[in-house]
Amino acid sequence: MERLIEGYHQFRTSVFPNERETFARLASGQQPHTMFLTCADSRVMPELMLSAKPGEIFVYRNVGNIVPPYGQQVSGVVAAIEYAVKVLKVGHIVICGHSDCGAMKALQRPEALTELPSVRAWLKHAELAHYVYAEHRERSVEDKLRALTEENVIAQLEHLRTLPAVAAALANGALRIHGWIYDIEHGEITAYDGKKRSFRPLEQDGVQPEATPDARFPASAAA
Ligand SMILES: [Zn+2]
């Protein structure tokens, strides 16, 4: 804790003075262009890995970067998405999973959750991924975990589309959704390509892969 308080003083003395105008401008409102939904894992640091500035990304985190399907329960994440889309009018939502995710490992070994009833109940929202993953034929432990992490991001994108605010914004081309996975060891991000149904490295230039399926939302996929 001392290290964090020391860090705060460092922020006050060497970071804040250089960004004073930015913070003064942000004090009266935010206009983030992207909602970034990721795992609570301490090793995933959205602002750091995207070099994002204050006010740029609307971050929401929970265990396993999960979005419960619409209507199942009112959750903080669903309320935050609704607010981001309807009030902040973000143009993009990114669901970002990561390597070595404890939630994904727990999904592989449900017996590890016997003394964690709340986590077990929460991870029910990742069941779709688990079922699809069961059809995979990966061999190594790493490949199995990677496959489940990818399927979970794809499943949460499916859930995301069930939210009325998201479905409406996708249909009129105001929103694009993206599925990413952050590799902690290599500091690399791969993005889900909905057309090719696979993850590929996030390119520095050019068109980024979109998770939106063109069959269902042709207008937004072509935008
Ligand atoms: Zn995680």
Coordinates of N, CA and C in Angstrom, one line a residue, residues 42-178:
S42 N -5.3 -8.4 -12.6 CA -4.4 -7.2 -12.3 C -3.3 -7.1 -13.4
R43 N -3.1 -8.1 -14.2 CA -2.0 -8.0 -15.2 C -2.5 -7.4 -16.5
V44 N -3.8 -7.2 -16.6 CA -4.4 -6.5 -17.8 C -4.6 -5.1 -17.5
M45 N -3.8 -4.2 -18.2 CA -3.9 -2.8 -17.9 C -4.3 -2.0 -19.2
P46 N -5.6 -1.8 -19.4 CA -6.1 -1.2 -20.7 C -5.4 0.1 -21.1
E47 N -5.4 1.0 -20.2 CA -4.8 2.4 -20.5 C -3.3 2.2 -20.9
L48 N -2.6 1.4 -20.2 CA -1.2 1.2 -20.4 C -1.0 0.5 -21.8
M49 N -1.7 -0.6 -22.0 CA -1.4 -1.3 -23.2 C -1.9 -0.7 -24.5
L50 N -2.8 0.3 -24.4 CA -3.3 1.0 -25.5 C -2.8 2.4 -25.6
S51 N -2.0 2.8 -24.7 CA -1.5 4.2 -24.6 C -2.6 5.1 -24.6
A52 N -3.7 4.8 -23.9 CA -4.9 5.6 -23.9 C -4.8 6.8 -23.0
K53 N -5.4 7.9 -23.4 CA -5.3 9.1 -22.5 C -6.6 9.2 -21.6
P54 N -6.5 10.0 -20.6 CA -7.7 10.2 -19.7 C -8.9 10.6 -20.6
G55 N -10.1 9.9 -20.3 CA -11.3 10.3 -21.0 C -11.5 9.6 -22.3
E56 N -10.5 8.8 -22.7 CA -10.6 8.1 -24.0 C -11.4 6.8 -24.0
I57 N -11.1 6.0 -23.1 CA -11.8 4.7 -23.0 C -12.6 4.5 -21.8
F58 N -13.8 4.0 -21.9 CA -14.8 3.7 -20.9 C -14.6 2.2 -20.5
V59 N -13.9 2.0 -19.4 CA -13.4 0.7 -19.0 C -14.4 0.0 -18.0
Y60 N -14.7 -1.2 -18.3 CA -15.5 -2.0 -17.3 C -14.8 -3.3 -17.2
R61 N -14.7 -3.8 -15.9 CA -14.0 -5.0 -15.7 C -14.8 -5.9 -14.8
N62 N -14.7 -7.2 -15.1 CA -15.3 -8.2 -14.2 C -14.5 -9.5 -14.3
V63 N -14.9 -10.5 -13.5 CA -14.2 -11.8 -13.6 C -14.6 -12.5 -15.0
G64 N -13.6 -12.7 -15.8 CA -13.8 -13.4 -17.1 C -14.4 -12.6 -18.2
N65 N -14.3 -11.2 -18.1 CA -14.9 -10.4 -19.2 C -16.2 -10.9 -19.7
I66 N -17.2 -10.9 -18.9 CA -18.4 -11.6 -19.2 C -19.6 -10.5 -19.3
V67 N -20.5 -10.8 -20.3 CA -21.7 -10.0 -20.4 C -22.9 -11.0 -20.4
P68 N -23.6 -11.0 -19.3 CA -24.8 -11.9 -19.2 C -25.8 -11.5 -20.3
P69 N -26.4 -12.6 -20.9 CA -27.4 -12.3 -22.0 C -28.5 -11.5 -21.5
Y70 N -29.1 -10.7 -22.4 CA -30.2 -9.8 -22.0 C -31.3 -10.5 -21.3
G71 N -31.9 -10.0 -20.2 CA -33.1 -10.5 -19.6 C -32.8 -11.5 -18.5
Q72 N -31.6 -12.0 -18.4 CA -31.3 -13.0 -17.4 C -31.2 -12.4 -16.0
Q73 N -30.5 -11.3 -15.9 CA -30.5 -10.6 -14.6 C -30.0 -9.2 -14.9
V74 N -30.3 -8.3 -14.0 CA -29.8 -6.9 -14.1 C -28.4 -6.9 -13.5
S75 N -27.4 -6.6 -14.3 CA -26.0 -6.6 -13.8 C -25.4 -5.3 -14.0
G76 N -24.3 -5.0 -13.3 CA -23.5 -3.8 -13.4 C -23.0 -3.6 -14.9
V77 N -22.6 -4.7 -15.4 CA -22.0 -4.7 -16.7 C -23.0 -4.3 -17.8
V78 N -24.2 -4.9 -17.7 CA -25.2 -4.6 -18.7 C -25.7 -3.1 -18.6
A79 N -25.8 -2.6 -17.3 CA -26.2 -1.2 -17.1 C -25.1 -0.3 -17.7
A80 N -23.8 -0.7 -17.5 CA -22.7 0.2 -18.0 C -22.7 0.2 -19.5
I81 N -23.0 -0.9 -20.2 CA -23.0 -1.0 -21.6 C -24.2 -0.1 -22.2
E82 N -25.3 -0.2 -21.5 CA -26.5 0.6 -21.9 C -26.2 2.0 -21.9
Y83 N -25.5 2.4 -20.8 CA -25.1 3.8 -20.6 C -24.1 4.3 -21.6
A84 N -23.1 3.4 -21.9 CA -22.1 3.7 -22.8 C -22.6 3.9 -24.2
V85 N -23.6 3.1 -24.6 CA -24.1 3.1 -26.0 C -25.2 4.3 -26.1
K86 N -26.1 4.4 -25.2 CA -27.2 5.3 -25.3 C -26.8 6.7 -24.9
V87 N -26.0 6.9 -23.9 CA -25.7 8.2 -23.4 C -24.3 8.7 -23.9
L88 N -23.3 7.9 -23.7 CA -22.0 8.4 -24.2 C -21.8 8.2 -25.7
K89 N -22.7 7.3 -26.2 CA -22.6 7.1 -27.7 C -21.3 6.7 -28.2
V90 N -20.7 5.7 -27.5 CA -19.4 5.2 -27.9 C -19.6 4.5 -29.3
G91 N -18.6 4.6 -30.1 CA -18.6 4.0 -31.5 C -18.1 2.6 -31.5
H92 N -17.5 2.2 -30.4 CA -16.9 0.8 -30.4 C -17.0 0.2 -29.0
I93 N -17.3 -1.1 -29.0 CA -17.1 -1.9 -27.7 C -16.1 -3.0 -28.0
V94 N -15.2 -3.1 -27.1 CA -14.2 -4.2 -27.2 C -14.4 -5.1 -26.0
I95 N -14.5 -6.4 -26.3 CA -14.5 -7.4 -25.2 C -13.1 -8.0 -25.3
C96 N -12.3 -7.9 -24.2 CA -10.9 -8.3 -24.3 C -10.7 -9.4 -23.2
G97 N -10.4 -10.6 -23.7 CA -9.9 -11.7 -22.8 C -8.4 -11.6 -22.7
H98 N -7.9 -12.6 -22.0 CA -6.4 -12.5 -21.8 C -5.8 -13.9 -21.6
S99 N -4.5 -14.1 -21.8 CA -3.9 -15.3 -21.5 C -3.8 -15.6 -20.0
D100 N -3.7 -16.9 -19.7 CA -3.6 -17.3 -18.3 C -4.7 -16.8 -17.4
C101 N -6.0 -16.8 -17.9 CA -7.1 -16.2 -17.2 C -7.6 -17.3 -16.1
G102 N -7.6 -16.8 -14.9 CA -8.0 -17.7 -13.8 C -9.5 -18.1 -14.0
A103 N -10.3 -17.3 -14.5 CA -11.8 -17.6 -14.7 C -11.9 -18.8 -15.7
M104 N -11.1 -18.7 -16.8 CA -11.1 -19.7 -17.8 C -10.5 -21.0 -17.3
K105 N -9.5 -20.9 -16.4 CA -9.0 -22.2 -15.8 C -10.0 -22.8 -14.9
A106 N -10.8 -22.0 -14.2 CA -11.8 -22.5 -13.3 C -12.9 -23.2 -14.1
L107 N -13.2 -22.6 -15.3 CA -14.2 -23.3 -16.1 C -13.8 -24.7 -16.6
Q108 N -12.5 -24.8 -16.7 CA -11.9 -26.2 -17.1 C -12.0 -27.1 -16.0
R109 N -12.0 -26.6 -14.7 CA -12.0 -27.5 -13.6 C -13.1 -27.0 -12.6
P110 N -14.3 -27.3 -12.9 CA -15.5 -26.8 -12.1 C -15.3 -27.2 -10.6
E111 N -14.7 -28.3 -10.3 CA -14.5 -28.8 -8.9 C -13.7 -27.8 -8.1
A112 N -13.0 -26.9 -8.8 CA -12.2 -25.9 -8.0 C -13.1 -24.8 -7.5
L113 N -14.4 -24.8 -7.9 CA -15.3 -23.7 -7.5 C -16.2 -24.1 -6.4
T114 N -16.1 -25.3 -5.8 CA -17.0 -25.7 -4.8 C -17.1 -24.7 -3.6
E115 N -16.0 -24.1 -3.3 CA -16.1 -23.1 -2.2 C -16.2 -21.7 -2.6
L116 N -16.5 -21.5 -3.9 CA -16.7 -20.2 -4.5 C -18.0 -20.1 -5.2
P117 N -19.1 -20.1 -4.4 CA -20.5 -20.2 -5.0 C -20.8 -19.0 -5.9
S118 N -20.3 -17.8 -5.5 CA -20.6 -16.6 -6.3 C -19.9 -16.7 -7.6
V119 N -18.6 -17.1 -7.6 CA -17.9 -17.2 -8.9 C -18.5 -18.2 -9.7
R120 N -18.9 -19.4 -9.1 CA -19.5 -20.5 -9.9 C -20.8 -20.0 -10.6
A121 N -21.6 -19.2 -9.9 CA -22.9 -18.7 -10.4 C -22.6 -17.7 -11.6
W122 N -21.6 -16.9 -11.4 CA -21.2 -15.9 -12.4 C -20.7 -16.5 -13.6
L123 N -19.9 -17.6 -13.5 CA -19.3 -18.3 -14.7 C -20.3 -19.1 -15.4
K124 N -21.5 -19.2 -14.9 CA -22.6 -19.8 -15.7 C -22.8 -19.1 -17.0
H125 N -22.5 -17.7 -17.0 CA -22.6 -16.9 -18.2 C -21.6 -17.2 -19.3
A126 N -20.6 -18.1 -18.9 CA -19.6 -18.5 -19.8 C -19.8 -19.9 -20.3
E127 N -21.0 -20.5 -20.0 CA -21.3 -21.9 -20.3 C -21.3 -22.1 -21.8
L128 N -21.8 -21.2 -22.6 CA -21.9 -21.3 -24.0 C -20.5 -21.6 -24.5
A129 N -19.5 -20.9 -24.1 CA -18.1 -21.1 -24.5 C -17.6 -22.5 -24.1
H130 N -18.0 -22.9 -22.9 CA -17.6 -24.2 -22.4 C -18.1 -25.3 -23.3
Y131 N -19.4 -25.2 -23.7 CA -20.0 -26.2 -24.6 C -19.3 -26.3 -25.9
V132 N -19.0 -25.1 -26.5 CA -18.4 -25.1 -27.8 C -17.0 -25.6 -27.7
Y133 N -16.3 -25.2 -26.7 CA -14.9 -25.6 -26.4 C -14.8 -27.2 -26.3
A134 N -15.8 -27.8 -25.7 CA -15.8 -29.2 -25.5 C -15.7 -30.0 -26.9
E135 N -16.0 -29.3 -28.0 CA -15.9 -29.9 -29.3 C -14.5 -29.7 -29.9
H136 N -13.7 -28.9 -29.2 CA -12.3 -28.7 -29.7 C -11.5 -29.9 -29.5
R137 N -10.4 -30.0 -30.3 CA -9.5 -31.2 -30.2 C -8.1 -30.8 -29.9
E138 N -7.9 -29.6 -29.3 CA -6.5 -29.2 -29.0 C -5.9 -30.2 -28.0
R139 N -4.6 -30.3 -28.1 CA -3.9 -31.3 -27.3 C -3.3 -30.7 -26.0
S140 N -2.4 -29.7 -26.2 CA -1.6 -29.2 -25.0 C -2.5 -28.4 -24.1
V141 N -2.1 -28.3 -22.9 CA -2.8 -27.5 -21.8 C -2.9 -26.1 -22.3
E142 N -1.8 -25.5 -22.9 CA -1.8 -24.1 -23.4 C -2.9 -23.9 -24.5
D143 N -2.9 -24.9 -25.4 CA -3.8 -24.8 -26.6 C -5.3 -24.9 -26.1
K144 N -5.5 -25.7 -25.1 CA -6.9 -25.9 -24.6 C -7.3 -24.6 -24.0
L145 N -6.4 -24.0 -23.1 CA -6.8 -22.8 -22.4 C -7.0 -21.7 -23.4
R146 N -6.2 -21.6 -24.4 CA -6.3 -20.6 -25.5 C -7.6 -20.7 -26.2
A147 N -8.0 -22.0 -26.5 CA -9.2 -22.2 -27.3 C -10.5 -21.8 -26.4
L148 N -10.4 -22.1 -25.2 CA -11.6 -21.7 -24.3 C -11.6 -20.2 -24.1
T149 N -10.5 -19.6 -24.0 CA -10.4 -18.1 -23.9 C -11.0 -17.4 -25.1
E150 N -10.7 -18.0 -26.3 CA -11.2 -17.4 -27.6 C -12.7 -17.7 -27.7
E151 N -13.1 -18.9 -27.3 CA -14.6 -19.2 -27.4 C -15.4 -18.3 -26.4
N152 N -14.8 -18.0 -25.3 CA -15.5 -17.1 -24.3 C -15.7 -15.7 -24.9
V153 N -14.6 -15.2 -25.5 CA -14.8 -13.9 -26.1 C -15.9 -13.9 -27.2
I154 N -15.9 -14.9 -28.0 CA -16.9 -15.1 -29.1 C -18.3 -15.2 -28.4
A155 N -18.4 -16.0 -27.4 CA -19.7 -16.2 -26.7 C -20.2 -14.8 -26.1
Q156 N -19.3 -14.1 -25.5 CA -19.7 -12.8 -24.9 C -20.1 -11.8 -25.9
L157 N -19.5 -11.9 -27.1 CA -19.9 -11.0 -28.2 C -21.3 -11.4 -28.6
E158 N -21.6 -12.7 -28.6 CA -23.0 -13.1 -28.9 C -24.0 -12.5 -27.9
H159 N -23.6 -12.6 -26.6 CA -24.5 -12.1 -25.5 C -24.7 -10.6 -25.7
L160 N -23.6 -9.9 -26.1 CA -23.6 -8.5 -26.2 C -24.6 -8.1 -27.3
R161 N -24.7 -8.8 -28.3 CA -25.7 -8.5 -29.4 C -27.2 -8.7 -28.9
T162 N -27.4 -9.4 -27.8 CA -28.7 -9.6 -27.3 C -29.3 -8.4 -26.6
L163 N -28.4 -7.5 -26.2 CA -28.8 -6.3 -25.5 C -29.5 -5.3 -26.5
P164 N -30.7 -4.9 -26.2 CA -31.5 -4.1 -27.1 C -30.7 -2.8 -27.6
A165 N -30.1 -2.1 -26.7 CA -29.3 -0.9 -27.0 C -28.2 -1.2 -28.0
V166 N -27.5 -2.3 -27.8 CA -26.4 -2.7 -28.7 C -27.0 -3.2 -30.1
A167 N -28.0 -4.0 -30.0 CA -28.6 -4.5 -31.3 C -29.1 -3.3 -32.2
A168 N -29.7 -2.3 -31.5 CA -30.2 -1.2 -32.3 C -29.1 -0.3 -32.9
A169 N -28.0 -0.1 -32.1 CA -26.9 0.7 -32.5 C -26.1 -0.1 -33.6
L170 N -26.0 -1.4 -33.5 CA -25.4 -2.2 -34.6 C -26.2 -2.1 -35.9
A171 N -27.5 -2.2 -35.7 CA -28.4 -2.2 -36.9 C -28.3 -0.9 -37.7
N172 N -28.1 0.3 -37.0 CA -28.1 1.5 -37.7 C -26.6 2.0 -38.0
G173 N -25.7 1.1 -37.7 CA -24.3 1.4 -38.1 C -23.6 2.3 -37.2
A174 N -24.1 2.6 -36.0 CA -23.5 3.6 -35.1 C -22.5 2.9 -34.2
L175 N -22.4 1.6 -34.2 CA -21.6 0.9 -33.2 C -20.9 -0.3 -33.9
R176 N -19.6 -0.5 -33.5 CA -18.9 -1.7 -34.0 C -18.4 -2.5 -32.8
I177 N -18.4 -3.8 -32.8 CA -18.0 -4.6 -31.7 C -16.8 -5.4 -32.1
H178 N -15.9 -5.6 -31.1 CA -14.6 -6.2 -31.4 C -14.3 -7.2 -30.3

